[in-house]
XYZ file of C-alpha atoms in Angstrom:
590
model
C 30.017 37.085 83.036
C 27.956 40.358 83.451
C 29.312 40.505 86.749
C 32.659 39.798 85.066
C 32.498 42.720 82.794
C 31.281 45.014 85.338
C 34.509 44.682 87.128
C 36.133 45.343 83.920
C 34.616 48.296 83.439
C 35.316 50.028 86.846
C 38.803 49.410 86.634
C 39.246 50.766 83.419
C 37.370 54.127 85.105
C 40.077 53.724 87.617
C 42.789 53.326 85.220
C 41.656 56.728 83.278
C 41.650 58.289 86.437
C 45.073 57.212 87.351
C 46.102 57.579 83.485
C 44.379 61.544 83.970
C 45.861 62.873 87.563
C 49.794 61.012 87.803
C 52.365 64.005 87.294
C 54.416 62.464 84.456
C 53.599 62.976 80.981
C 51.830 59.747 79.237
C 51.000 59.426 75.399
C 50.055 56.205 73.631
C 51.182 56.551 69.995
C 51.336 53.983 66.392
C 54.029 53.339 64.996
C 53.778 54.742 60.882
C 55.718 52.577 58.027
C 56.997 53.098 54.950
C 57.202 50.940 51.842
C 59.771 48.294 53.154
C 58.367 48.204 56.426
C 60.694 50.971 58.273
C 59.204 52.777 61.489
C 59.178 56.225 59.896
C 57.142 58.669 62.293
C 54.343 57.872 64.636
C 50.779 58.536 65.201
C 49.875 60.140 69.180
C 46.265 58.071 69.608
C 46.106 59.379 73.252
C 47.764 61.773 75.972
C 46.947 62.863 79.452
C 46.696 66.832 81.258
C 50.499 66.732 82.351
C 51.507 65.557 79.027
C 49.789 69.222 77.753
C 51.229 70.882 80.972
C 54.821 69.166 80.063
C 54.747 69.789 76.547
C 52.926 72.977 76.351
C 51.105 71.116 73.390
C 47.590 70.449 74.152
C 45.664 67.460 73.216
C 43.757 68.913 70.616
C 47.211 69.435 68.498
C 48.163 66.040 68.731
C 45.786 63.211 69.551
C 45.148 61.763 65.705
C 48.649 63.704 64.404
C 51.661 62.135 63.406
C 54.766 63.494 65.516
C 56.492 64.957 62.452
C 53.098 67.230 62.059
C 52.687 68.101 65.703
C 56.389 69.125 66.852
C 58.434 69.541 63.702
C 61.955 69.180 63.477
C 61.770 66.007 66.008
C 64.503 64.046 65.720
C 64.925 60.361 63.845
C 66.651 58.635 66.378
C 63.316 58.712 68.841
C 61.031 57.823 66.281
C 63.972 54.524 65.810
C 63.642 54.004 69.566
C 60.208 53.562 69.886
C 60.314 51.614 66.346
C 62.882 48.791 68.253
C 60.745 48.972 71.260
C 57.628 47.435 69.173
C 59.558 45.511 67.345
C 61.698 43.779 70.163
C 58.824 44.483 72.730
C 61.708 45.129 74.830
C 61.000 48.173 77.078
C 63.244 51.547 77.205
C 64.456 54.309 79.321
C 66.313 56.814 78.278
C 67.184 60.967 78.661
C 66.345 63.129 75.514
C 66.524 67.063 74.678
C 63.641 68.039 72.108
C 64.902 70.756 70.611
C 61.600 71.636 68.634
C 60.217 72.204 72.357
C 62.683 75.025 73.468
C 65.433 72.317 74.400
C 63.781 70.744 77.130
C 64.692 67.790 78.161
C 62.925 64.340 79.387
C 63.219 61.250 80.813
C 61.306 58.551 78.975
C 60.199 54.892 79.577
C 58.533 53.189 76.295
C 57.007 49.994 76.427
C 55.328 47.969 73.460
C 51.281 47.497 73.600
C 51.833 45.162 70.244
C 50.102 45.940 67.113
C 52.664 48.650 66.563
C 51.538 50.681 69.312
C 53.464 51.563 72.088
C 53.214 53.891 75.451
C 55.717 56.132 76.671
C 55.804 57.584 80.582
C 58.223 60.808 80.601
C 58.716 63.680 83.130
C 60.229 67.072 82.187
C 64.272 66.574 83.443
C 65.249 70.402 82.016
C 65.879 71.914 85.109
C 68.315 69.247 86.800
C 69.837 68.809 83.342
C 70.448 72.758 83.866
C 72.190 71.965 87.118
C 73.826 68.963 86.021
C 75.372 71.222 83.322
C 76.513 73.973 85.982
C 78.053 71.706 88.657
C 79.743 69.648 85.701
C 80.821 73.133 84.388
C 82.109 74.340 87.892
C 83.693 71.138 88.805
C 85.619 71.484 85.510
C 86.616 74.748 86.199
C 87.184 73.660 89.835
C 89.507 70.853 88.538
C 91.473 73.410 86.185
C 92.290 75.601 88.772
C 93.624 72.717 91.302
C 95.249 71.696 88.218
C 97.273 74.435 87.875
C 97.647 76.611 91.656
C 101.306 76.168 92.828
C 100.234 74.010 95.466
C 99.566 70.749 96.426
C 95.680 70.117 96.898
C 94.052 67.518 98.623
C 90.898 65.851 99.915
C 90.266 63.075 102.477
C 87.125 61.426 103.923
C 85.940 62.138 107.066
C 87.797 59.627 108.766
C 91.022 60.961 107.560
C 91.690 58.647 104.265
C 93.093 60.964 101.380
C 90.930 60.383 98.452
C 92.235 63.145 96.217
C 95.418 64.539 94.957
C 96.067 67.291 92.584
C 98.697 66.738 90.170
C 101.164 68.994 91.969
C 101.761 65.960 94.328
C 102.896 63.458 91.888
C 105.396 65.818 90.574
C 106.633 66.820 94.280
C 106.563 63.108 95.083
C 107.277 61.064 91.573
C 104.503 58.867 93.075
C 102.835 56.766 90.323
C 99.375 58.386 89.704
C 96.384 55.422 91.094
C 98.719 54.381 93.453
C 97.923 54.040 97.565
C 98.045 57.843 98.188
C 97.708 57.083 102.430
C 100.569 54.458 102.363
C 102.554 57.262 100.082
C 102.063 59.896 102.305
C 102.994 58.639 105.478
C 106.027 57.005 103.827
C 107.394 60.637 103.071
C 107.281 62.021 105.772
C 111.009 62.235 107.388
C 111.090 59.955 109.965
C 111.665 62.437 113.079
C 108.470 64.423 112.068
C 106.236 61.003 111.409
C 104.931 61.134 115.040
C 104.241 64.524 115.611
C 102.282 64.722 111.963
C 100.312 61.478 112.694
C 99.289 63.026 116.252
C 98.499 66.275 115.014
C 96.342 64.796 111.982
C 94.597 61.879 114.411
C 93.945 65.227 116.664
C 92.246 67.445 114.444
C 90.181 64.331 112.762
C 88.708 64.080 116.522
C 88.095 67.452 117.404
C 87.329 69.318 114.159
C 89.922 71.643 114.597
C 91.535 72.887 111.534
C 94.757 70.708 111.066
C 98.182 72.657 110.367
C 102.294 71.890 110.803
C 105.221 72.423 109.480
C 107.331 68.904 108.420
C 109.428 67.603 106.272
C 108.132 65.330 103.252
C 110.454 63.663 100.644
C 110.961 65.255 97.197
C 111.468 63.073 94.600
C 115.192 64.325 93.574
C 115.446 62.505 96.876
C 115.706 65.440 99.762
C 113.483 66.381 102.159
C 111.831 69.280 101.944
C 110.160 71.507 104.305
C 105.942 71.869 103.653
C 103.067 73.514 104.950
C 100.260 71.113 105.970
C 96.599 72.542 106.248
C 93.395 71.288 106.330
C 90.103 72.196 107.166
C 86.683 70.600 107.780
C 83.438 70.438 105.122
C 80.520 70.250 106.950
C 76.509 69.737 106.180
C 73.971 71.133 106.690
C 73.561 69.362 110.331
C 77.442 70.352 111.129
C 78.672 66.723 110.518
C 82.209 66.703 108.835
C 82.097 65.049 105.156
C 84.866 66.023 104.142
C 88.525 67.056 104.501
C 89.942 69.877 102.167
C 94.019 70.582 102.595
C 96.850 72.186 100.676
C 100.648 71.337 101.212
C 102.904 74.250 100.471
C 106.407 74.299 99.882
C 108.167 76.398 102.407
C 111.783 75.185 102.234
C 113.269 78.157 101.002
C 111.908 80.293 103.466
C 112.929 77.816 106.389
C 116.337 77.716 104.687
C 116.217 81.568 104.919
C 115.019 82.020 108.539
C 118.095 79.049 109.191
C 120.474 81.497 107.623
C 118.754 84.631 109.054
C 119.032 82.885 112.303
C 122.775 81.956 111.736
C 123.575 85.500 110.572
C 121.660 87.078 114.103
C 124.086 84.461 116.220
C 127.286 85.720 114.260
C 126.018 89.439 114.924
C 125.020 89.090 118.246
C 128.469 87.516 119.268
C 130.438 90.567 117.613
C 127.696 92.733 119.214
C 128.918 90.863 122.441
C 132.465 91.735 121.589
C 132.613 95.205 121.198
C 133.579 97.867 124.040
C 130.309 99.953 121.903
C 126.813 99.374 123.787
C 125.532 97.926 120.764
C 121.185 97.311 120.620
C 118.814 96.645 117.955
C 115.163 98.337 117.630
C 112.000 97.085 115.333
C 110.576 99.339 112.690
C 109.465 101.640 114.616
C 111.859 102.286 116.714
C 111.063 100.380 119.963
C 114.265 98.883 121.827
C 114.216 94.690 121.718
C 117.592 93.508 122.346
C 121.046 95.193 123.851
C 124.534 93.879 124.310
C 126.162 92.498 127.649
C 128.199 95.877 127.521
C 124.913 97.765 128.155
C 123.485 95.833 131.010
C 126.911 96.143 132.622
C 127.978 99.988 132.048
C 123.883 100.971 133.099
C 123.188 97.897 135.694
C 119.548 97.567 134.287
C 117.612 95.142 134.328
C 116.135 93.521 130.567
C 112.884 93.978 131.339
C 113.754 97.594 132.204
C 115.605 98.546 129.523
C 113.142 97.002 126.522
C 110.822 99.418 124.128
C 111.406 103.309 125.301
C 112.732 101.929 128.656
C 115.944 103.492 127.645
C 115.129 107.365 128.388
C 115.825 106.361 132.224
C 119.429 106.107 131.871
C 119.473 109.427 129.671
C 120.435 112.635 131.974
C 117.394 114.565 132.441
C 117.924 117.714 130.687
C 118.902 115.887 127.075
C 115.745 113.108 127.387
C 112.946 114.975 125.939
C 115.310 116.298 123.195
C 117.007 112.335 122.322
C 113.653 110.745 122.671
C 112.460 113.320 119.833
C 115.227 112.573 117.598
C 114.876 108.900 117.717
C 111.105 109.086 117.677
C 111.612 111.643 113.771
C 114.026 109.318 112.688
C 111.874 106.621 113.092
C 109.111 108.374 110.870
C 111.443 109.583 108.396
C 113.648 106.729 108.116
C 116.601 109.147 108.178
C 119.981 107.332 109.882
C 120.154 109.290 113.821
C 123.194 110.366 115.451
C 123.199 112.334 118.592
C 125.325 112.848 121.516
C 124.386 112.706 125.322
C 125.283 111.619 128.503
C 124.312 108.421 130.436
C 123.981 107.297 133.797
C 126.117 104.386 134.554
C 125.617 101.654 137.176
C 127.286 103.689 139.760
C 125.023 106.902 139.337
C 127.620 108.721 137.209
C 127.108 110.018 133.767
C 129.483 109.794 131.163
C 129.160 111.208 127.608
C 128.355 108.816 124.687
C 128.483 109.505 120.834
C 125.037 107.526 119.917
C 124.074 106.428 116.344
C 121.632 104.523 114.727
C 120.901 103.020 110.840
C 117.381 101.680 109.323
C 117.991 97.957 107.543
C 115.344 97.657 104.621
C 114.050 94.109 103.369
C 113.911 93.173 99.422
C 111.234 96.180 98.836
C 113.392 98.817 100.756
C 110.711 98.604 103.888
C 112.490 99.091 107.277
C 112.211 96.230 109.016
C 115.032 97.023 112.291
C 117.561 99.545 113.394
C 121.008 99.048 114.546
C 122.694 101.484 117.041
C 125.567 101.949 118.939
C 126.876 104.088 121.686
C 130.418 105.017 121.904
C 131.928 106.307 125.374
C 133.584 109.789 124.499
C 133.651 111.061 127.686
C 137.551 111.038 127.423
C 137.432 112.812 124.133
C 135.231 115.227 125.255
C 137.188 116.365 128.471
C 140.022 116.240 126.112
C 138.238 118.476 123.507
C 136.938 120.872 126.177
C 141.025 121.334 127.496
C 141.249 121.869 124.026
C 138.930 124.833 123.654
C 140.093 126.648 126.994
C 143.972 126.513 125.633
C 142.667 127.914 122.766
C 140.876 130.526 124.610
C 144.045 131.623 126.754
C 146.304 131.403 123.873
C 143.819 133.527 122.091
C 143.314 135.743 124.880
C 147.089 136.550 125.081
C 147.888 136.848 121.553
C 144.642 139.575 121.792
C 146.407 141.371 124.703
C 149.750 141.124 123.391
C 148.778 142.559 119.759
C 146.434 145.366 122.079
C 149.905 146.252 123.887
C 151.717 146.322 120.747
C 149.055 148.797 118.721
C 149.007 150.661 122.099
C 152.581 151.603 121.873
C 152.798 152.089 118.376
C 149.761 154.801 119.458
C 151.606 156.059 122.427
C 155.017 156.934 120.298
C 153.294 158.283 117.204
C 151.585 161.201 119.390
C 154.814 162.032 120.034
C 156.120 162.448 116.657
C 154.665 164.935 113.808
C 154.278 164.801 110.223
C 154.758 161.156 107.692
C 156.972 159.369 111.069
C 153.396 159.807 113.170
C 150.825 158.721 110.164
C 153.200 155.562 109.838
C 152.746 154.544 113.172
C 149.008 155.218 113.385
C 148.518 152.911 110.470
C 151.052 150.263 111.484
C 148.507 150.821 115.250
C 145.775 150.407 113.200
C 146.761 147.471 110.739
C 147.768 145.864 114.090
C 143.800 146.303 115.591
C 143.008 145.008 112.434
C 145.192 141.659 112.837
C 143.339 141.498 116.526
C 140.210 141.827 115.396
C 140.601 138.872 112.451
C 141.996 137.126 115.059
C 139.278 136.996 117.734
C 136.595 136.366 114.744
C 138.781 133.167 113.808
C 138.888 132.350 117.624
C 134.883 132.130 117.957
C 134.934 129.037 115.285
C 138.404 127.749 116.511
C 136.600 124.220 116.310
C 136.880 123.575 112.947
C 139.391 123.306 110.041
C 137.142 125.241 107.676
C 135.051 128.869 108.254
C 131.242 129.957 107.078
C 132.293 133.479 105.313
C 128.764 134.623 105.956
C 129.428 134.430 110.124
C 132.800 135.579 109.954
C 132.543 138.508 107.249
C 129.688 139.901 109.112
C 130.704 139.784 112.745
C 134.158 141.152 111.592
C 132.636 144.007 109.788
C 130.539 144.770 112.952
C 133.464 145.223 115.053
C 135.503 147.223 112.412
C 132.272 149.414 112.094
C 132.424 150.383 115.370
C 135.347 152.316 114.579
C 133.601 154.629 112.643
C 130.044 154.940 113.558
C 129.098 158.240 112.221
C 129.080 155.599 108.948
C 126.491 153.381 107.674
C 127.700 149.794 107.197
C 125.795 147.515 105.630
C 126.679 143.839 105.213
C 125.315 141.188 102.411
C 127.233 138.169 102.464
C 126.238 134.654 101.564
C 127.623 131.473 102.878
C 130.740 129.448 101.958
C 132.857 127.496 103.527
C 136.492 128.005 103.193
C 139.879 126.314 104.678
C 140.678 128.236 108.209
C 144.319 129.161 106.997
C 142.858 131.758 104.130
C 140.510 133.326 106.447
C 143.184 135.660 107.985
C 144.503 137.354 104.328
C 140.583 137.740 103.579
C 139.877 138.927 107.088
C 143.118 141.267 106.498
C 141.554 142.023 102.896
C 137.948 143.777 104.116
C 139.297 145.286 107.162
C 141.834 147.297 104.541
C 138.984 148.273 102.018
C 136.956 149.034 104.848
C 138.960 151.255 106.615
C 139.964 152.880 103.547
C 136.741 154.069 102.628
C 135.698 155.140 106.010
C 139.023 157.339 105.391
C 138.882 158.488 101.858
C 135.505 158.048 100.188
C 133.873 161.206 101.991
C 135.057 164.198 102.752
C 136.170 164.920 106.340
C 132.602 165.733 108.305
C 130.412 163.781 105.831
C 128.614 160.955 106.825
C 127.764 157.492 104.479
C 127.298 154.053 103.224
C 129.815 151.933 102.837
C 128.625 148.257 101.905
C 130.316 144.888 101.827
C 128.631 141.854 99.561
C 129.785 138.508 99.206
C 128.292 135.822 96.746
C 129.311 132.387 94.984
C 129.496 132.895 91.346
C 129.967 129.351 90.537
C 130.704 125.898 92.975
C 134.561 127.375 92.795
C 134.050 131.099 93.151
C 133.412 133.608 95.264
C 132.894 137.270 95.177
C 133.783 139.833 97.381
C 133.454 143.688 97.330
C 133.218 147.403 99.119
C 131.750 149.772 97.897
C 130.222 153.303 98.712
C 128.454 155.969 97.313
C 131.071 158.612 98.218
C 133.484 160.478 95.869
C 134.715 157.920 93.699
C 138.516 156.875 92.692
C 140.826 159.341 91.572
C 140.983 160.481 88.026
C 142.876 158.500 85.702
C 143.206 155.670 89.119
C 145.189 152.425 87.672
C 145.404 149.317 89.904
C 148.442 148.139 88.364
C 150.801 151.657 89.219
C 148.813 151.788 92.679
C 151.764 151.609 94.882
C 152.870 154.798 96.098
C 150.348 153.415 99.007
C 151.222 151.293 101.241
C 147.065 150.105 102.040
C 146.720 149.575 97.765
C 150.174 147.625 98.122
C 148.592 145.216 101.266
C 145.320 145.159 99.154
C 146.983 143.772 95.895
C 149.218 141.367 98.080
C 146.475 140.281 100.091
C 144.428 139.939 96.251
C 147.688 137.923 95.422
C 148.114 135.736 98.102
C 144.432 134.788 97.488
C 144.498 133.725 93.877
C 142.446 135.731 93.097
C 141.437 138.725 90.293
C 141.379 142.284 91.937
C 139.181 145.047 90.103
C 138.255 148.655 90.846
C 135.537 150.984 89.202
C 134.195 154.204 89.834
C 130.302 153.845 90.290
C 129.317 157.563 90.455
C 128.706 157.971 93.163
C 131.426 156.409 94.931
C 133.596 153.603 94.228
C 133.661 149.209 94.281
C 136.609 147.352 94.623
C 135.637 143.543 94.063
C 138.028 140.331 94.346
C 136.935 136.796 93.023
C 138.753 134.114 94.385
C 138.573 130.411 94.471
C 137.466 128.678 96.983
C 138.239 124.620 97.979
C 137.212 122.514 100.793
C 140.526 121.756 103.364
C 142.563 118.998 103.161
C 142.001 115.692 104.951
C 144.173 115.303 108.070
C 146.959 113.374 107.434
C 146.254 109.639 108.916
């Protein structure tokens, strides 16, 4: 027996120690009663260091305390636990969160020691409950947003069974939720793309790569529609795959759009085809990618030749660095092009071409292409240069003949004295003047419609040179007038002009005589001569100004022009002014 008891007693040492150095918590407590026998709080009879380092409640504030006194505010339902666990003697594990100890939490294993005492093993749980409390959060959060992204969103184990579907696939699908996802899936699929998908899927599941295609999967109104597959590998920490994490996208209405894109390109490219034009297409920025036959055949070029800038080589030499330029600052500006140049043809010649080009925009007015043609004009310019030198000899003679006329007109009057001789100087000189309107109407014989500013001044110039002991200064603004009303307002300046070089000084004197020319409005324009000479004659009245025959062509002239004539004195000198309308030409009849 002593030998008995001895062994007793070392193993209780041992049991301390064990009791003393484990690192979970470990207090032995007693059940407390009230008056009908109800576990109401309990006694702590004995705890251990980590129950102090666990607790932050040392043994000297609890060993011989009742629970209620040592951490107030504990709750009922663990004094109940521990109350069923000496009353059943049934042992218990469970999670709790002592508030009254900063809300840490536990995990606790009671067991019964009879006589209403019980022992409880715990170990502080606060910081996994912490993380189980994130990663529930974030998977939560997680879950919402595959809930609600526009996509499809899926998951499959690492040997390629889908485990996971976001909702967005049952409504795509009408699949019952629960039901054989794997089966569903491949049942979708149309049956020309089942192959390729089950290749490309069986290849990325051996290699790791990153699965994508493009198929068609069945929507549940019953048509396939065209998706996005992707999928990409989850790996560990030791690069083993343990997981697969796709999308499926809906992309039909794009493919339906590149379909009609496509279809539209076809139906351009066989007009393109059509046309006599050379007819090409460039990208954004202004790079050459496709032409018509009718290129290839008028320039013998070879595609690969003729792609990107490759075009310059068919453009004649001295017009290359000056197209290339344009195209290049359209490009940048986005402003439509339109030049004109020749072209070498297949057979070394070069013939003329009328060349334009217009940006397309997408949905957000972006260029995205341009689309040119050339037009052949050679014709029309050989015709248009004929033109011009008909002109030019027509014009020529009518200048010679109208210099012959105001030369004999000259040649009888100096043989004649008195009124007979100053009627045929000024019938010489009103002839000069009709020469001289027109030559300046011959120099923009081009067009239906005449700049004032060009042809006011260079007519003035050449009228000035008839009197250049005078100083003649011209001021005249633009505007654009029909051809057939140049020649009355040519007629019109040359009169006032010449008048004052003959009357506003006195014969000897030298001085200004200016001509001005402004809009006054989009309709109007304003013309006047003035100088700083002697002025008009006293009591000088526009309306009884006929006695002369240059105040009679002035008025007429004013007439013809539809416009209002006015004369001041502007001491010094005199201004006669004329407003008059002026309108664009008519269109050529078609």
């Amino acid at each position: 027996m002593p030998a008995l008891n001895g062994e007793w007693a070392i193993s209780e040492v041992q049991c301390r120690n064990l009791f003393q150095n484990i690192r979970e918590g470990f207090f032995v407590g007693e059940i407390v009663r009230d008056d009908a026998g109800r576990p109401v709080d309990y006694v702590f009879l004995e705890v251990n260091d980590a129950f102090t380092r666990q607790t932050d409640l040392s043994a000297d504030a609890t060993v011989g305390r009742r629970v209620t006194e040592a951490i107030p505010g504990i709750g009922n339902d663990t004094i109940e636990t521990y109350g069923r666990v000496v009353d059943s003697g049934q042992p218990a594990s469970f999670e709790i969160e002592v508030s009254a100890l900063g809300h840490r939490s536990y995990e606790a294993r009671a067991h019964s020691l009879g006589c209403d005492r019980f022992a409880v093993l715990f170990l502080e749980i606060t910081e996994r409950k912490r993380v189980e409390k994130a990663l529930a959060e974030s998977r939560a959060m997680l879950s919402d947003i595959v809930g609600t992204v526009d996509q499809i969103v899926w998951s499959a184990l690492p040997d390629g069974r889908h485990d996971f579907f976001n909702s967005r696939w049952y409504e795509f699908t009408g699949a019952r939720a629960g039901s054989n996802e794997e089966a569903t899936w491949a049942s979708l699929r149309h049956p020309d793309d089942r192959e390729q998908v089950s290749e490309r899927w069986l290849r990325s599941l051996a290699t790791g790569e990153p699965y994508e295609i493009e198929y068609r999967l069945l929507h549940h109104s019953g048509q396939y529609r065209w998706i996005l597959g992707r999928a990409h590998p989850v790996r560990n920490a030791a690069g083993e795959i343990i997981r697969w994490m796709g999308t499926f996208t809906d992309i039909d209405a794009a493919k339906r759009a590149e379909a009609e894109l496509r279809e539209s390109e076809e139906q351009f490219r066989t007009m393109a085809e059509a046309l006599p034009q050379l007819v090409w297409m460039a990208d954004d920025q202004g790079r050459i990618y496709w032409y018509n036959r009718r290129w290839y055949e008028y320039t013998g070029a070879a595609p690969q030749e003729a792609e990107g800038w490759g075009w310059r080589k068919a453009v004649h030499p001295e017009h290359a660095a000056r197209v290339a330029e344009g195209v290049q600052l359209s490009a940048e500006t986005g402003e439509p092009w339109e030049d004109t140049f020749p072209l070498r043809g297949a057979d070394g010649e070069y013939r003329w071409f009328l060349s334009r080009a217009t940006p397309l925009h997408d949905a957000r007015g972006r260029i995205t292409r341009w689309f040119g043609a050339s037009t052949d004009i050679t014709e029309k310019q050989k015709l248009e240069e004929f033109q011009a030198l008909l002109i030019r000899e027509i014009s020529h003679r009518v200048k010679n003949s109208l210099a012959l006329v105001s030369a004999l007109l000259d040649l009888q009057a100096r043989s004649l004295e008195g009124g007979l001789r100053a009627a045929l100087d000024d019938a010489a000189s009103r002839v000069g003047a009709v020469a001289r309107v027109h030559d300046q109407l011959f120099r923009q014989a081009t067009t239906r419609e005449i700049d004032l500013k060009p042809f006011l001044s260079n007519l003035a110039v050449a009228i000035a040179t008839s009197a250049p002991e005078h100083e003649t200064v011209i001021d005249v603004e633009p505007a654009i007038v029909p051809a057939d009303i140049a020649v009355p307002i040519g007629l019109f300046v040359n009169e006032l002009i010449t008048n004052a070089y003959k009357y506003a000084y006195p014969e000897g004197d030298e001085g200004e005589v200016r001509i001005t020319g402004e809009r006054t409005d989009e309709e109007h324009y304003r013309l006047a001569v003035s100088d700083l000479g002697v002025g008009l004659p006293k009591g000088f009245d526009l309306a009884r100004a006929y006695e002369s025959l240059g105040m009679r062509i002035i008025t007429t002239l004013a007439k013809q022009l539809g416009g209002e004539l006015t004369a001041d004195s502007t001491e010094p000198g005199a201004r006669f002014a004329l407003v008059f309308p002026v309108r664009p030409a008519p269109p050529l009849a078609a």
